[in-house]
Coordinates of C-alpha atoms in Angstrom, one line a residue:
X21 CA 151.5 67.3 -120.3
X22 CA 149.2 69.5 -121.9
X23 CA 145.1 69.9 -120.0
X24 CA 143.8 68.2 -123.1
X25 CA 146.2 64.8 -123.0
X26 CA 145.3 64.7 -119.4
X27 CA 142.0 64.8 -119.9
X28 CA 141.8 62.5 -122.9
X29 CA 143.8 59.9 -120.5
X30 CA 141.1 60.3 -117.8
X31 CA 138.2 60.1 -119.7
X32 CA 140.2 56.7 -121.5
X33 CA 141.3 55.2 -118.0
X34 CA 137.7 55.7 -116.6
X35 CA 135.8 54.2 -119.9
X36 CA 138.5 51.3 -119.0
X37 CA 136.6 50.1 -115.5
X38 CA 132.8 51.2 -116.8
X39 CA 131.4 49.1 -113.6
X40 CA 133.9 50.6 -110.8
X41 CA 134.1 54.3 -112.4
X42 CA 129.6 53.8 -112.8
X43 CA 129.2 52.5 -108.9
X44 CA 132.1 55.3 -107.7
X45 CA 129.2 57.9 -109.2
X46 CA 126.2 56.1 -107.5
X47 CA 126.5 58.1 -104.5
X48 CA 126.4 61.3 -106.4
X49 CA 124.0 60.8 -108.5
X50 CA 121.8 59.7 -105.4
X51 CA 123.0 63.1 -103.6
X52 CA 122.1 65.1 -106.7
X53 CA 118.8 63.6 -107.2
X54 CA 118.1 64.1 -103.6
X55 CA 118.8 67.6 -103.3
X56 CA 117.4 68.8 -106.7
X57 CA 114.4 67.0 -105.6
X58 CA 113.7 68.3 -101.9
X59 CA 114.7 71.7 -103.1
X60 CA 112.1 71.0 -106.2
X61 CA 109.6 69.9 -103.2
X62 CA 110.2 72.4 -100.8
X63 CA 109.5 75.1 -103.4
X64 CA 106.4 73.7 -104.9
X65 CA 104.7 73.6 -101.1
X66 CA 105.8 77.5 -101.1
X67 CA 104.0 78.0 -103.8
X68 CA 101.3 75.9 -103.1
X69 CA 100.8 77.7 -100.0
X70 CA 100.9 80.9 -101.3
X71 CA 98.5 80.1 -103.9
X72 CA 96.3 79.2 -101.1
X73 CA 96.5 82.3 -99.2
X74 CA 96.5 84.6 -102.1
X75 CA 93.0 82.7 -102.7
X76 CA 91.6 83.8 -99.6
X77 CA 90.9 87.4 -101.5
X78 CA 93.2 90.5 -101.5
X79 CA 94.1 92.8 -98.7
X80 CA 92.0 90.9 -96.4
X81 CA 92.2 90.5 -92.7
X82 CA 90.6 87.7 -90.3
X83 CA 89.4 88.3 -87.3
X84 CA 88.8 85.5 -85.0
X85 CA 87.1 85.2 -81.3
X86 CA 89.6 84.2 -78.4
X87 CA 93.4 85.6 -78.2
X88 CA 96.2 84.4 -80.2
X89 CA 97.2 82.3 -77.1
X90 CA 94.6 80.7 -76.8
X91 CA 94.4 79.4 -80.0
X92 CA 98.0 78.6 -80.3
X93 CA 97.7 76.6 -77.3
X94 CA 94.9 74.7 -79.0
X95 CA 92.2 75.0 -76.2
X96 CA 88.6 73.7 -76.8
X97 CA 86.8 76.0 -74.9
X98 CA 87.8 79.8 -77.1
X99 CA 85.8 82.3 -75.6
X100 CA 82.3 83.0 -78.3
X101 CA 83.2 86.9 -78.4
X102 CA 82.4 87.8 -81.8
X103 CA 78.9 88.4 -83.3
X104 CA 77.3 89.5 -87.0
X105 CA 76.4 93.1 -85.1
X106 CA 80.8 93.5 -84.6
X107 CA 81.2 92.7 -88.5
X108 CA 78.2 95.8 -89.1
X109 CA 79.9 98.1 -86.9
X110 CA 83.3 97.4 -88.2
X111 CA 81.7 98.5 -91.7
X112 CA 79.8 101.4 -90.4
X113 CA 82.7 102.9 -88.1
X114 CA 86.2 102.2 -90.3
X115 CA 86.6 103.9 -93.2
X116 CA 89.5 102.1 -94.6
X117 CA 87.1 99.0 -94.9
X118 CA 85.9 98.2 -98.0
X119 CA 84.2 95.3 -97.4
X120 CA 83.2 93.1 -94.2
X121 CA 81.9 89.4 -94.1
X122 CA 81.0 87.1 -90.9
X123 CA 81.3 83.6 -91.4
X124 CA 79.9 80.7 -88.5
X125 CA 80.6 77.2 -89.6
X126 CA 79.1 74.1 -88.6
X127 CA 79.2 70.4 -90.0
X128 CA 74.6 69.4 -90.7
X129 CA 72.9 66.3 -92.9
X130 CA 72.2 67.8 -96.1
X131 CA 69.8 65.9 -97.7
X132 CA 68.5 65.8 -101.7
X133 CA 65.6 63.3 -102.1
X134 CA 67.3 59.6 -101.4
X135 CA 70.6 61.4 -101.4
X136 CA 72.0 62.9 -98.0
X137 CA 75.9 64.4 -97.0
X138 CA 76.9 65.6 -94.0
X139 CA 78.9 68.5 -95.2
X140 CA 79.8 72.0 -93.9
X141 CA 76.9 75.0 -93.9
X142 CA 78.2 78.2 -93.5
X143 CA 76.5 80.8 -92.7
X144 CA 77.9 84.3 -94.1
X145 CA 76.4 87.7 -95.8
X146 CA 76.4 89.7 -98.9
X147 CA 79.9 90.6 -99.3
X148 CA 81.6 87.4 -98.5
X149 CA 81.8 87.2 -102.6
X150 CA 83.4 90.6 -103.1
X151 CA 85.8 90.1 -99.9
X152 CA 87.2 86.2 -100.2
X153 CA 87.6 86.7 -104.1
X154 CA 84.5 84.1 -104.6
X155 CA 82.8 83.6 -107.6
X156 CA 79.6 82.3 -109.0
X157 CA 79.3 79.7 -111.8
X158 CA 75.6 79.9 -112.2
X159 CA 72.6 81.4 -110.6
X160 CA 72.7 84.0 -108.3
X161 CA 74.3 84.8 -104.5
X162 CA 72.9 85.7 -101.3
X163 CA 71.4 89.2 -101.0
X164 CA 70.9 91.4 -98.6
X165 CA 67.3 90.9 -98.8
X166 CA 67.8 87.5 -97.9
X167 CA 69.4 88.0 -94.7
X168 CA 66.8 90.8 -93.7
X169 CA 63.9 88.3 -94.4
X170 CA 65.7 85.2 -93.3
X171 CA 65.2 83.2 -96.3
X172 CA 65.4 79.8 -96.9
X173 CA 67.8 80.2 -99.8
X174 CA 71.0 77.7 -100.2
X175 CA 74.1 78.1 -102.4
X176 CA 76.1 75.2 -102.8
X177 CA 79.6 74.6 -103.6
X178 CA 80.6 73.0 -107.1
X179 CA 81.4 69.4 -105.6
X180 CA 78.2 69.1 -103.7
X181 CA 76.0 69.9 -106.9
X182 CA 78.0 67.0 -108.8
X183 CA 77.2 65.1 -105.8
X184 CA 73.3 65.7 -105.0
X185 CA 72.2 66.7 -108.2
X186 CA 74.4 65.1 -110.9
X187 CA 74.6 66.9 -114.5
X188 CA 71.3 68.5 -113.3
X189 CA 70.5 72.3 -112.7
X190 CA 69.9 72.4 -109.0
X191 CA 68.5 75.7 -109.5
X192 CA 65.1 76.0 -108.1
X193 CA 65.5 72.5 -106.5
X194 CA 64.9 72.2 -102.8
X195 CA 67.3 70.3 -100.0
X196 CA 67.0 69.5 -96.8
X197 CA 69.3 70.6 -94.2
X198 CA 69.0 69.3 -90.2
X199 CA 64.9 68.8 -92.0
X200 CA 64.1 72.3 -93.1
X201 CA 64.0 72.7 -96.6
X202 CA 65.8 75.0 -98.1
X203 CA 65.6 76.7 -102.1
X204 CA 69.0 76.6 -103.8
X205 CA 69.3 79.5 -106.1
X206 CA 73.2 79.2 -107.1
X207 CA 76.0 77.2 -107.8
X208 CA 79.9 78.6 -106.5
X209 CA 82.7 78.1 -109.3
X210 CA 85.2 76.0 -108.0
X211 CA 88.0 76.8 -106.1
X212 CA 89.0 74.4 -103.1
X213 CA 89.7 74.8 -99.4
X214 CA 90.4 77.8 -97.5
X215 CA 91.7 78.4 -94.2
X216 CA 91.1 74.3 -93.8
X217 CA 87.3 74.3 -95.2
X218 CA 86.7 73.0 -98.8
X219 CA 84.1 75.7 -99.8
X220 CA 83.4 73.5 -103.1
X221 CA 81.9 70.8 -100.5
X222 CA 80.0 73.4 -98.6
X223 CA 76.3 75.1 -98.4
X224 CA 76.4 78.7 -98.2
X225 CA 73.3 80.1 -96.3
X226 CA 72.1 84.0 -95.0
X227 CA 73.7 83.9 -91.3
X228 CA 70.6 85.3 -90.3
X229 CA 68.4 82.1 -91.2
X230 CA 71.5 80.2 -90.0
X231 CA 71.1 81.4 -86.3
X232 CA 66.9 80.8 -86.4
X233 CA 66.6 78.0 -88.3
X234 CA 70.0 75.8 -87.7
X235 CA 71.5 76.9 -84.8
X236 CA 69.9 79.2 -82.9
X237 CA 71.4 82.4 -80.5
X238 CA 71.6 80.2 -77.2
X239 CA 75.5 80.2 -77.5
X240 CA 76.0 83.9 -77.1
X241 CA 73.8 85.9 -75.7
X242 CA 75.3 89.4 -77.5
X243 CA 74.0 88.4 -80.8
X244 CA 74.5 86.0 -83.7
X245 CA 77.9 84.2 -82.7
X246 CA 80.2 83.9 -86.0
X247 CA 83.7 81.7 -86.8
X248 CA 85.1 84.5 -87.6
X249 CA 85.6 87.8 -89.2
X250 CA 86.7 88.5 -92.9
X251 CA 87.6 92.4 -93.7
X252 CA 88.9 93.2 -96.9
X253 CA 90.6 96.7 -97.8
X254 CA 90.9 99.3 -100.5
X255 CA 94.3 98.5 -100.9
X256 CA 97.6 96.9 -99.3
X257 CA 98.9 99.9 -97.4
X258 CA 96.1 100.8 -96.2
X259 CA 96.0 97.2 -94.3
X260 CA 98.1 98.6 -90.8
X261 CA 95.6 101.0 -90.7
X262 CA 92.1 99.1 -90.5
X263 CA 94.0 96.7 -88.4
X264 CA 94.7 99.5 -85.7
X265 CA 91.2 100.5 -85.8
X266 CA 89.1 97.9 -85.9
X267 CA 91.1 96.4 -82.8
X268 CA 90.5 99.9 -81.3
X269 CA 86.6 99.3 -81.8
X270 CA 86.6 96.0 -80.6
X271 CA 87.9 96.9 -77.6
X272 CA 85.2 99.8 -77.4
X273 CA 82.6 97.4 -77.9
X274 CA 83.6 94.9 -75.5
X275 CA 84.7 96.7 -73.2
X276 CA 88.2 95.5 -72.7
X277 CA 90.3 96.9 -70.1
X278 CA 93.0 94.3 -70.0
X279 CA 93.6 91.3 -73.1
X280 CA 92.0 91.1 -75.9
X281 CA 89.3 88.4 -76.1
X282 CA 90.2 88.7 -79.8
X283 CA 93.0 88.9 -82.7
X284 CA 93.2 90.3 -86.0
X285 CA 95.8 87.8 -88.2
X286 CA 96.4 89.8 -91.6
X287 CA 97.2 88.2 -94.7
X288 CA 100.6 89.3 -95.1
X289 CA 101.9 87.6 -91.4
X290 CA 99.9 84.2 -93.0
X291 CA 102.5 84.2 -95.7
X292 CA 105.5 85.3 -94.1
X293 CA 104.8 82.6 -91.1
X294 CA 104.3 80.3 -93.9
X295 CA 107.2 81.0 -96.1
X296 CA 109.6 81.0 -92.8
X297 CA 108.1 77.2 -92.0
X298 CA 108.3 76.1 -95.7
X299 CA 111.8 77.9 -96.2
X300 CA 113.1 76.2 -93.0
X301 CA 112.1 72.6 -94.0
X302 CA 113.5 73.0 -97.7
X303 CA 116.8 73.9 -95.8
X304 CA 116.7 70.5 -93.5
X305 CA 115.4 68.3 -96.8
X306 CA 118.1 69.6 -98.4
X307 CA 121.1 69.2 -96.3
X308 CA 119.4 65.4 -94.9
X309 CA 120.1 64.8 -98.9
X310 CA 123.3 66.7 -98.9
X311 CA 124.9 63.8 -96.9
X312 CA 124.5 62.0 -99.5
X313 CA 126.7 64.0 -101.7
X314 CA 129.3 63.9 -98.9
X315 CA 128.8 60.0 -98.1
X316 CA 129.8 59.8 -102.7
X317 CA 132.8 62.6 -101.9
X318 CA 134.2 59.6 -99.4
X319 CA 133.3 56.5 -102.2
X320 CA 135.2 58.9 -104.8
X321 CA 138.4 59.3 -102.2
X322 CA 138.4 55.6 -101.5
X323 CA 138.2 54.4 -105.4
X324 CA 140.7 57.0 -106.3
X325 CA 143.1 55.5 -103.4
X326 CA 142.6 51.8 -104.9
X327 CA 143.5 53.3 -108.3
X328 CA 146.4 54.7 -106.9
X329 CA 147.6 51.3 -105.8
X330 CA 146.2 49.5 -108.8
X331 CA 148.4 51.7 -111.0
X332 CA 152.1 52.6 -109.3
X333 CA 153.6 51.0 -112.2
X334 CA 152.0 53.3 -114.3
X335 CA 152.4 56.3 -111.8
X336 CA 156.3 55.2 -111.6
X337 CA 157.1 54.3 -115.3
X338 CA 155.7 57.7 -116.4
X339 CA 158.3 59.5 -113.7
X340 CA 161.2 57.7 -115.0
X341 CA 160.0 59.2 -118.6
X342 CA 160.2 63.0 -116.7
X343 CA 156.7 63.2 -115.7
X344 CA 156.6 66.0 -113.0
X345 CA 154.6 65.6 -109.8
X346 CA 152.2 68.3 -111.3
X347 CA 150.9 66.4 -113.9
X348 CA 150.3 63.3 -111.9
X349 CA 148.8 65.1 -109.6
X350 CA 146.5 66.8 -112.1
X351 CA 145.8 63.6 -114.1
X352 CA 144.1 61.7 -111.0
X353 CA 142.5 65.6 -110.0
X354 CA 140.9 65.2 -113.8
X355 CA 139.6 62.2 -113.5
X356 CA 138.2 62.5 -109.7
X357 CA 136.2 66.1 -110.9
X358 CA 134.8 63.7 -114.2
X359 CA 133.2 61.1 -111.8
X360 CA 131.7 64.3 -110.1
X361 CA 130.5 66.4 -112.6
X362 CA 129.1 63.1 -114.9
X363 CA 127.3 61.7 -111.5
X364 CA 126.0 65.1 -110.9
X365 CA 124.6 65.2 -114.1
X366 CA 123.0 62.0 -114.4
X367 CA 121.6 62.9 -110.7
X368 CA 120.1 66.3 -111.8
X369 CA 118.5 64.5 -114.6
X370 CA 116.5 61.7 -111.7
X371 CA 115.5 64.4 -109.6
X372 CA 114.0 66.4 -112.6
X373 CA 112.3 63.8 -113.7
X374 CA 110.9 63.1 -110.0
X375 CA 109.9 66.4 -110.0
X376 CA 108.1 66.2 -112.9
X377 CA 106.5 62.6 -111.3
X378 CA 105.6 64.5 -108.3
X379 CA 103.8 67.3 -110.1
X380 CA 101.9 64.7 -112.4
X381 CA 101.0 62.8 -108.8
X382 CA 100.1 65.4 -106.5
X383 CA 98.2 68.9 -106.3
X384 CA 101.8 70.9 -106.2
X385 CA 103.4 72.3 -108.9
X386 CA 106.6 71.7 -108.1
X387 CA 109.9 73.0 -110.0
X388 CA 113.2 74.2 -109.5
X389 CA 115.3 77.0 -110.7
X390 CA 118.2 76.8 -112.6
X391 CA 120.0 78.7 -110.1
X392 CA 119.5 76.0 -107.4
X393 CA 120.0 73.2 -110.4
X394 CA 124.0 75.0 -111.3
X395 CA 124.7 75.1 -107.6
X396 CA 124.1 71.4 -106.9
X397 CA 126.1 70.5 -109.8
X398 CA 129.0 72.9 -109.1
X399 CA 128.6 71.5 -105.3
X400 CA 129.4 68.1 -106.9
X401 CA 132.9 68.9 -109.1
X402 CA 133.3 70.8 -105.3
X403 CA 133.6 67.3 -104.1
X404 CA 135.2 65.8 -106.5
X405 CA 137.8 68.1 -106.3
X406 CA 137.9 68.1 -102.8
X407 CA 138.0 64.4 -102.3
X408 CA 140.3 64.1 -105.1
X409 CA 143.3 65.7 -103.8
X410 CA 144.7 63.4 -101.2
X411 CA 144.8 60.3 -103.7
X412 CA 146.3 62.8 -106.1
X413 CA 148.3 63.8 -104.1
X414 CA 149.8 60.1 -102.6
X415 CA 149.9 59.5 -106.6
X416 CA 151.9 62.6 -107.0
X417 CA 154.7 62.3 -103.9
X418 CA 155.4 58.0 -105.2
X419 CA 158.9 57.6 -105.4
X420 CA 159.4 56.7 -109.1
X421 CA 162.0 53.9 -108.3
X422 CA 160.0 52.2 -105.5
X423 CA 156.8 52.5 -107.9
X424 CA 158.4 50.5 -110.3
X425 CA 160.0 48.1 -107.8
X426 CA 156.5 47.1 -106.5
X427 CA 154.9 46.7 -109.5

């Protein structure tokens, strides 16, 4: 028999037994689906989170009090070794800095006539526009005649304007904040959360009023205590660099003989430590749902060994007629890769389409490439051909006499 009667007979002996030859392809199209859609997941949260880290500004480095083990063992008492007068040195002393910003951070009642939040106020400089990649919607940003006169002067985040003040300028507008009244004299454009704080639901004020007015120096007594640290540079090789020397200074001006009571975290470890976690997960979604394809592999070999049975007179009467074993075998091959290849189609179609759910439902923008898309479905004729050789095969090796005898 030629390919093309062999395949016309599957495709008519399938289209026979719709209900048996559609629930032999369920578990395959569940596979599919499963896989296209993890992968699709597991590569929207990559991008997600390197859209979030690219958003904390370019070339930039974070320096936060308290060694790395420290942190990573999550203890609540880190060691308040960083101050505003290590961000001005850090300025003054490396030349491969282009910009520096301190930030502290602390959670205060903000309150606009009957309306009050208790929302983040963070207290920074200057530069923290030109270093996180910040911009202004409206009004203007702190200045560096602010911090030197401790001002009074707010600017709030695009979410907490829409909250206090409505469709109303808040421009000129006084709040309250812990009950000192502050001016606000800009609005942030939106941009969301970094590095876990949502900036459009914060107050920006001079870190300088911050520590006299809000919080006061009692907690370190080397200066005005910051969060941390933000230092961008001129450019991304120039990154190893600033890194080396600013640790070199720190230790200088803290007089560190043995470990650091600091670390530096640059941008470019944040997204390869992120891109090995998110990588690593995709992996483990994806092969959890692989089973699935293997669990319709197993349905497919079992339906294909009923058919066998179901059809030895066929198998048998077409042997007596000088059907070889080769196209036996290649008939029930044929129609095992077709129960594949159709399920994996049907499957790559739901998992599109819950990928496209999943990107109308949720912040990610999740996606998948064709690459990964071919691969799942050349996984699945994989099976089918895989699964399909062992019925094809008992098919192939009947005895022609003693098919037609036990028919």
């Amino acid at each position: 028999m030629h390919l093309g009667e062999s395949l016309q007979m599957a495709v008519k002996t399938l289209t026979a037994n719709k209900l048996r030859s559609s629930l032999t392809m369920l578990g395959i199209v569940i596979g599919n689906a499963s896989v296209i859609a993890m992968v699709g997941i597991g590569e929207a949260a990559q991008r997600y989170i390197d859209d979030q880290l690219q958003a904390l500004g370019p070339n930039v480095l974070f320096i936060a009090p308290g060694n790395r083990e420290t942190r990573e063992l999550g203890s609540i008492d880190i060691p308040r070794t960083l101050v505003v007068s290590d961000a001005e040195a850090i300025q003054e002393q490396v030349p491969t800095v282009a910009g520096v910003t301190p930030e502290f951070s602390s959670r205060n009642l903000v309150t606009y006539r009957n309306r009050n939040t208790n929302t983040s106020v963070v207290g920074t400089n200057e530069q923290f526009l030109q270093v996180r990649s910040f911009e202004i919607d409206y009004g203007r940003f702190i200045s560096e005649l602010d911090l030197e006169r401790r001002r009074q002067v707010v600017v709030v985040g695009a979410t907490l304007a829409e909250r206090l003040f409505d469709d109303a300028s808040p421009i000129g507008e006084s709040i309250r904040i812990k009950g000192t009244s502050f001016e606000v004299i800009g609005v942030m454009e939106r941009k969301g959360s970094n590095l876990g704080l949502d900036y459009d639901d914060a107050v920006l004020v001079p870190i300088t009023t911050q520590a006299s007015r809000l919080v006061g120096r009692r907690q370190s007594p080397y200066g005005i205590e910051v969060s941390f640290i933000s230092v961008s540079t001129y450019d991304r090789e120039s990154m190893s660099t600033a890194e080396f020397q600013i640790a070199n200074l720190l230790r200088l001006r803290h007089n560190i003989r043995g470990e650091d009571d600091f670390f530096i975290q640059s941008q470019d470890t944040l997204l390869n430590i992120a891109g090995t976690i998110t990588g690593a997960l995709t992996v483990m979604l994806a092969t959890i749902a692989g089973i699935s394809l293997l669990v319709g592999g197993i349905g497919i070999m079992n339906i294909m060994l009923v058919s066998v049975r179901e059809r030895t007179q066929e198998i048998g009467l077409r042997k007596a007629i000088g059907a070889a074993q080769q196209d036996i075998l290649m008939q029930f091959l044929i129609e095992a890769i077709i129960l594949s290849i159709a399920g994996g189609l049907v499957g790559t179609g739901l998992g599109i389409s819950g990928i496209v759910l999943i990107s109308v439902l949720t912040p990610f923008e999740a996606g998948v490439s064709a690459v990964a898309i071919a691969v799942t479905v050349g996984v699945s004729g994989g099976i089918g051909l895989f699964f399909g050789v062992f019925p094809a095969r008992q098919a192939a090796k009947l005895d022609p006499i003693v098919a037609l005898r036990s028919a």
